[in-house]
Amino acid sequence: MSTSDPNKLITKADKLTKLSFTRWTADWRSATVLYEQAANAFRLAKDYEKAKTAYEKASKGQEMLSSPWDAAKHMESAAALAKELSNWREVADFYRRASELYIECGRPQPASDALAKGARALEDTMPEEAIQLYTDACTVLEEDEREQMAFDLYRAAANVYIKLEKYTDAASLMLKLGLAAEKSNAINSQCKAYLSAVIIYLYAHDFKQAEKCYNDCSQVDAFLSSDQNRCASKLLAAYTDGDVEEIKRVAQSSTISHLDHVIIKLARKLPTGDVSALKGRTAEGEEAPLDENDLT
């Protein structure tokens, strides 16, 4: 059968799934084998459009045979081919469907992995969709109490937000990463996430939000006694003093050098605006909020 024309295999398989006067029940088992053979043949021939369609049909066949695992695998193959064809909407839809099928057979890790594959494929062409896929992948893991497996996904989604210059959203994801890390007792990752959020706000030249973020995060004992907390405190103090050189010095510190590459790049560009106005503001009697930073 492997030497048969894959187009003929598809035609034969389609007939097996259609009811007629002579066929009262669909023969999905035989049809699915033919769809799989055709898909492999089309892919080897680099006829990706027909291979994609054949994998879709093979996936449907495995669903009809109550085999969601194999159905999911075929759907992932269809998604990979959609990526080759730059059919980005199908990439998202197929990886989502694959994820649903993995969930159906009780496999949250591959379900999350499928969503993450789709997200990575769409970062440049459909960044908002990529972020949603990353977020959904995190949710799948967290619902299965596997928060620690979601750390890299949160970082990846935050990086896409940064590329889009949506800094508030990026910082919010870093705070979610911090919460996931706390649930996993991953204190170092938690503290890095909180410092990263402060840096993102500062890069967006939103000192007020950076300060609020710092104060909120300092309610967490693990962060309060951390190197990351001291680094954030020094940055905010330098902003308060309008000390550009001190800001640059802190941004070069080893604590920041151990953060994610994208965050390091933001930190090394600080300050992004005029900090002299902040010094003037504190001189006018707004010291009180900054006194909360002195938590040592």
GROMACS .gro file of C-alpha atoms in nm:
model
  296
    1MET     CA    1   0.000   0.000   0.000
    2SER     CA    2   0.298   0.231   0.069
    3THR     CA    3   0.363   0.255  -0.307
    4SER     CA    4   0.007   0.362  -0.382
    5ASP     CA    5  -0.080   0.712  -0.498
    6PRO     CA    6  -0.165   0.908  -0.180
    7ASN     CA    7  -0.445   1.086  -0.366
    8LYS     CA    8  -0.606   0.747  -0.429
    9LEU     CA    9  -0.559   0.654  -0.064
   10ILE     CA   10  -0.750   0.966   0.038
   11THR     CA   11  -1.029   0.894  -0.211
   12LYS     CA   12  -1.062   0.538  -0.084
   13ALA     CA   13  -1.058   0.650   0.278
   14ASP     CA   14  -1.323   0.916   0.214
   15LYS     CA   15  -1.551   0.654   0.063
   16LEU     CA   16  -1.510   0.434   0.371
   17THR     CA   17  -1.637   0.715   0.596
   18LYS     CA   18  -1.944   0.797   0.388
   19LEU     CA   19  -2.271   0.609   0.426
   20SER     CA   20  -2.451   0.471   0.121
   21PHE     CA   21  -2.709   0.215   0.022
   22THR     CA   22  -2.441  -0.051   0.042
   23ARG     CA   23  -2.252   0.086   0.347
   24TRP     CA   24  -2.465   0.154   0.652
   25THR     CA   25  -2.178   0.218   0.893
   26ALA     CA   26  -1.855   0.411   0.840
   27ASP     CA   27  -1.534   0.206   0.855
   28TRP     CA   28  -1.322   0.457   1.046
   29ARG     CA   29  -1.058   0.201   1.139
   30SER     CA   30  -0.968   0.119   0.780
   31ALA     CA   31  -1.009   0.479   0.669
   32THR     CA   32  -0.779   0.615   0.940
   33VAL     CA   33  -0.499   0.379   0.838
   34LEU     CA   34  -0.531   0.506   0.482
   35TYR     CA   35  -0.536   0.872   0.593
   36GLU     CA   36  -0.219   0.814   0.795
   37GLN     CA   37  -0.043   0.648   0.502
   38ALA     CA   38  -0.147   0.930   0.269
   39ALA     CA   39  -0.034   1.197   0.517
   40ASN     CA   40   0.311   1.042   0.547
   41ALA     CA   41   0.341   1.006   0.170
   42PHE     CA   42   0.236   1.365   0.104
   43ARG     CA   43   0.479   1.491   0.366
   44LEU     CA   44   0.768   1.296   0.218
   45ALA     CA   45   0.678   1.442  -0.121
   46LYS     CA   46   0.677   1.789   0.043
   47ASP     CA   47   0.316   1.841  -0.062
   48TYR     CA   48   0.245   2.008   0.271
   49GLU     CA   49  -0.105   2.134   0.193
   50LYS     CA   50  -0.236   1.786   0.113
   51ALA     CA   51  -0.034   1.634   0.400
   52LYS     CA   52  -0.193   1.883   0.641
   53THR     CA   53  -0.543   1.791   0.524
   54ALA     CA   54  -0.463   1.420   0.550
   55TYR     CA   55  -0.340   1.461   0.908
   56GLU     CA   56  -0.658   1.650   0.994
   57LYS     CA   57  -0.861   1.361   0.861
   58ALA     CA   58  -0.642   1.107   1.040
   59SER     CA   59  -0.694   1.301   1.362
   60LYS     CA   60  -1.070   1.293   1.310
   61GLY     CA   61  -1.046   0.920   1.247
   62GLN     CA   62  -0.859   0.857   1.572
   63GLU     CA   63  -1.123   1.063   1.754
   64MET     CA   64  -1.395   0.843   1.605
   65LEU     CA   65  -1.196   0.541   1.725
   66SER     CA   66  -1.188   0.688   2.079
   67SER     CA   67  -0.813   0.745   2.071
   68PRO     CA   68  -0.764   1.111   2.169
   69TRP     CA   69  -0.387   1.067   2.221
   70ASP     CA   70  -0.327   0.961   1.860
   71ALA     CA   71  -0.577   1.222   1.743
   72ALA     CA   72  -0.378   1.490   1.927
   73LYS     CA   73  -0.049   1.371   1.774
   74HIS     CA   74  -0.195   1.396   1.424
   75MET     CA   75  -0.336   1.740   1.499
   76GLU     CA   76   0.010   1.855   1.608
   77SER     CA   77   0.148   1.725   1.280
   78ALA     CA   78  -0.116   1.925   1.094
   79ALA     CA   79  -0.023   2.233   1.298
   80ALA     CA   80   0.347   2.194   1.214
   81LEU     CA   81   0.261   2.176   0.845
   82ALA     CA   82   0.033   2.480   0.876
   83LYS     CA   83   0.337   2.661   1.015
   84GLU     CA   84   0.542   2.556   0.710
   85LEU     CA   85   0.265   2.698   0.493
   86SER     CA   86   0.243   3.020   0.699
   87ASN     CA   87  -0.124   2.951   0.772
   88TRP     CA   88  -0.101   3.122   1.109
   89ARG     CA   89  -0.469   3.105   1.201
   90GLU     CA   90  -0.464   2.730   1.146
   91VAL     CA   91  -0.146   2.701   1.354
   92ALA     CA   92  -0.333   2.848   1.651
   93ASP     CA   93  -0.649   2.647   1.593
   94PHE     CA   94  -0.473   2.314   1.541
   95TYR     CA   95  -0.246   2.344   1.846
   96ARG     CA   96  -0.548   2.444   2.055
   97ARG     CA   97  -0.736   2.140   1.932
   98ALA     CA   98  -0.437   1.916   2.004
   99SER     CA   99  -0.427   2.056   2.357
  100GLU     CA  100  -0.797   1.983   2.407
  101LEU     CA  101  -0.743   1.625   2.296
  102TYR     CA  102  -0.451   1.577   2.536
  103ILE     CA  103  -0.670   1.711   2.816
  104GLU     CA  104  -0.937   1.463   2.712
  105CYS     CA  105  -0.700   1.175   2.780
  106GLY     CA  106  -0.579   1.326   3.108
  107ARG     CA  107  -0.237   1.452   2.996
  108PRO     CA  108  -0.195   1.815   3.107
  109GLN     CA  109   0.180   1.840   3.036
  110PRO     CA  110   0.159   1.763   2.661
  111ALA     CA  111  -0.159   1.975   2.652
  112SER     CA  112   0.039   2.271   2.782
  113ASP     CA  113   0.333   2.189   2.554
  114ALA     CA  114   0.107   2.198   2.248
  115LEU     CA  115  -0.020   2.546   2.338
  116ALA     CA  116   0.338   2.662   2.398
  117LYS     CA  117   0.446   2.532   2.055
  118GLY     CA  118   0.168   2.732   1.897
  119ALA     CA  119   0.267   3.040   2.095
  120ARG     CA  120   0.631   3.020   1.990
  121ALA     CA  121   0.529   2.982   1.626
  122LEU     CA  122   0.307   3.292   1.643
  123GLU     CA  123   0.523   3.536   1.843
  124ASP     CA  124   0.621   3.743   1.538
  125THR     CA  125   0.310   3.717   1.323
  126MET     CA  126   0.025   3.704   1.579
  127PRO     CA  127   0.181   3.823   1.907
  128GLU     CA  128  -0.149   3.878   2.091
  129GLU     CA  129  -0.259   3.525   2.004
  130ALA     CA  130   0.083   3.397   2.117
  131ILE     CA  131   0.040   3.564   2.455
  132GLN     CA  132  -0.305   3.409   2.495
  133LEU     CA  133  -0.166   3.065   2.409
  134TYR     CA  134   0.117   3.106   2.659
  135THR     CA  135  -0.131   3.219   2.925
  136ASP     CA  136  -0.361   2.924   2.855
  137ALA     CA  137  -0.062   2.689   2.872
  138CYS     CA  138   0.017   2.828   3.218
  139THR     CA  139  -0.344   2.779   3.328
  140VAL     CA  140  -0.338   2.413   3.222
  141LEU     CA  141  -0.030   2.350   3.437
  142GLU     CA  142  -0.156   2.547   3.736
  143GLU     CA  143  -0.488   2.362   3.734
  144ASP     CA  144  -0.280   2.045   3.768
  145GLU     CA  145  -0.071   2.206   4.046
  146ARG     CA  146   0.241   2.214   3.830
  147GLU     CA  147   0.315   2.583   3.870
  148GLN     CA  148   0.690   2.532   3.852
  149MET     CA  149   0.657   2.405   3.495
  150ALA     CA  150   0.493   2.735   3.397
  151PHE     CA  151   0.777   2.971   3.488
  152ASP     CA  152   0.936   2.981   3.141
  153LEU     CA  153   0.595   3.028   2.980
  154TYR     CA  154   0.520   3.335   3.191
  155ARG     CA  155   0.861   3.478   3.101
  156ALA     CA  156   0.805   3.411   2.732
  157ALA     CA  157   0.465   3.582   2.738
  158ALA     CA  158   0.609   3.881   2.926
  159ASN     CA  159   0.884   3.909   2.665
  160VAL     CA  160   0.624   3.929   2.389
  161TYR     CA  161   0.445   4.206   2.579
  162ILE     CA  162   0.776   4.392   2.609
  163LYS     CA  163   0.829   4.364   2.233
  164LEU     CA  164   0.483   4.514   2.191
  165GLU     CA  165   0.577   4.791   2.438
  166LYS     CA  166   0.289   4.686   2.663
  167TYR     CA  167   0.490   4.726   2.978
  168THR     CA  168   0.205   4.724   3.230
  169ASP     CA  169   0.088   4.388   3.095
  170ALA     CA  170   0.446   4.257   3.102
  171ALA     CA  171   0.489   4.361   3.465
  172SER     CA  172   0.155   4.200   3.557
  173LEU     CA  173   0.273   3.870   3.412
  174MET     CA  174   0.595   3.894   3.612
  175LEU     CA  175   0.385   3.935   3.926
  176LYS     CA  176   0.183   3.627   3.828
  177LEU     CA  177   0.511   3.442   3.781
  178GLY     CA  178   0.607   3.552   4.132
  179LEU     CA  179   0.283   3.409   4.270
  180ALA     CA  180   0.336   3.079   4.086
  181ALA     CA  181   0.691   3.066   4.223
  182GLU     CA  182   0.563   3.129   4.575
  183LYS     CA  183   0.322   2.835   4.544
  184SER     CA  184   0.616   2.621   4.428
  185ASN     CA  185   0.839   2.747   4.713
  186ALA     CA  186   1.083   2.872   4.446
  187ILE     CA  187   1.194   3.177   4.641
  188ASN     CA  188   1.476   3.282   4.409
  189SER     CA  189   1.247   3.281   4.105
  190GLN     CA  190   0.983   3.468   4.304
  191CYS     CA  191   1.221   3.747   4.406
  192LYS     CA  192   1.364   3.776   4.055
  193ALA     CA  193   1.013   3.813   3.917
  194TYR     CA  194   0.929   4.094   4.160
  195LEU     CA  195   1.251   4.284   4.083
  196SER     CA  196   1.182   4.234   3.711
  197ALA     CA  197   0.837   4.390   3.750
  198VAL     CA  198   0.986   4.697   3.922
  199ILE     CA  199   1.243   4.734   3.643
  200ILE     CA  200   0.974   4.709   3.375
  201TYR     CA  201   0.773   4.988   3.539
  202LEU     CA  202   1.085   5.204   3.566
  203TYR     CA  203   1.168   5.140   3.201
  204ALA     CA  204   0.816   5.261   3.117
  205HIS     CA  205   0.905   5.568   3.329
  206ASP     CA  206   0.617   5.496   3.566
  207PHE     CA  207   0.793   5.563   3.895
  208LYS     CA  208   0.470   5.575   4.094
  209GLN     CA  209   0.368   5.227   3.979
  210ALA     CA  210   0.721   5.094   4.032
  211GLU     CA  211   0.713   5.225   4.387
  212LYS     CA  212   0.369   5.074   4.452
  213CYS     CA  213   0.484   4.743   4.307
  214TYR     CA  214   0.790   4.745   4.532
  215ASN     CA  215   0.586   4.827   4.842
  216ASP     CA  216   0.328   4.556   4.764
  217CYS     CA  217   0.592   4.293   4.699
  218SER     CA  218   0.777   4.390   5.017
  219GLN     CA  219   0.478   4.259   5.213
  220VAL     CA  220   0.615   3.915   5.123
  221ASP     CA  221   0.878   3.816   5.380
  222ALA     CA  222   1.086   3.619   5.131
  223PHE     CA  223   1.124   3.924   4.907
  224LEU     CA  224   1.174   4.168   5.196
  225SER     CA  225   1.497   3.996   5.304
  226SER     CA  226   1.630   3.927   4.954
  227ASP     CA  227   1.913   4.070   4.744
  228GLN     CA  228   1.650   4.153   4.482
  229ASN     CA  229   1.464   4.369   4.733
  230ARG     CA  230   1.780   4.559   4.825
  231CYS     CA  231   1.854   4.613   4.456
  232ALA     CA  232   1.503   4.746   4.389
  233SER     CA  233   1.529   4.972   4.694
  234LYS     CA  234   1.859   5.118   4.570
  235LEU     CA  235   1.709   5.181   4.225
  236LEU     CA  236   1.407   5.360   4.366
  237ALA     CA  237   1.625   5.563   4.603
  238ALA     CA  238   1.845   5.669   4.311
  239TYR     CA  239   1.536   5.777   4.120
  240THR     CA  240   1.413   5.971   4.424
  241ASP     CA  241   1.749   6.149   4.445
  242GLY     CA  242   1.749   6.214   4.071
  243ASP     CA  243   2.091   6.044   4.061
  244VAL     CA  244   2.140   5.921   3.705
  245GLU     CA  245   2.488   5.781   3.771
  246GLU     CA  246   2.366   5.578   4.067
  247ILE     CA  247   2.078   5.440   3.859
  248LYS     CA  248   2.326   5.326   3.595
  249ARG     CA  249   2.557   5.179   3.858
  250VAL     CA  250   2.279   4.974   4.019
  251ALA     CA  251   2.164   4.859   3.675
  252GLN     CA  252   2.509   4.704   3.626
  253SER     CA  253   2.493   4.512   3.954
  254SER     CA  254   2.532   4.134   3.972
  255THR     CA  255   2.178   4.099   4.109
  256ILE     CA  256   2.037   4.241   3.786
  257SER     CA  257   2.288   4.045   3.578
  258HIS     CA  258   2.121   3.725   3.703
  259LEU     CA  259   1.779   3.823   3.567
  260ASP     CA  260   1.640   3.721   3.227
  261HIS     CA  261   1.824   3.863   2.928
  262VAL     CA  262   1.531   4.080   2.817
  263ILE     CA  263   1.503   4.239   3.163
  264ILE     CA  264   1.878   4.300   3.180
  265LYS     CA  265   1.856   4.491   2.852
  266LEU     CA  266   1.579   4.711   2.992
  267ALA     CA  267   1.772   4.776   3.313
  268ARG     CA  268   2.086   4.877   3.125
  269LYS     CA  269   1.886   5.145   2.942
  270LEU     CA  270   1.766   5.311   3.264
  271PRO     CA  271   1.676   5.587   3.319
  272THR     CA  272   1.450   5.633   3.019
  273GLY     CA  273   1.325   5.978   3.114
  274ASP     CA  274   1.403   6.285   3.316
  275VAL     CA  275   1.446   6.189   3.683
  276SER     CA  276   1.519   6.540   3.807
  277ALA     CA  277   1.144   6.604   3.835
  278LEU     CA  278   1.118   6.318   4.086
  279LYS     CA  279   1.374   6.487   4.310
  280GLY     CA  280   1.171   6.806   4.296
  281ARG     CA  281   0.857   6.616   4.383
  282THR     CA  282   1.002   6.464   4.699
  283ALA     CA  283   1.135   6.802   4.804
  284GLU     CA  284   0.778   6.928   4.802
  285GLY     CA  285   0.682   6.701   5.086
  286GLU     CA  286   0.614   6.362   4.932
  287GLU     CA  287   0.872   6.182   5.143
  288ALA     CA  288   0.613   5.976   5.328
  289PRO     CA  289   0.543   5.717   5.060
  290LEU     CA  290   0.916   5.670   5.007
  291ASP     CA  291   0.972   5.616   5.378
  292GLU     CA  292   0.792   5.284   5.328
  293ASN     CA  293   1.085   5.172   5.120
  294ASP     CA  294   1.313   5.183   5.423
  295LEU     CA  295   1.217   4.837   5.541
  296THR     CA  296   1.557   4.724   5.665
   0.00000   0.00000   0.00000
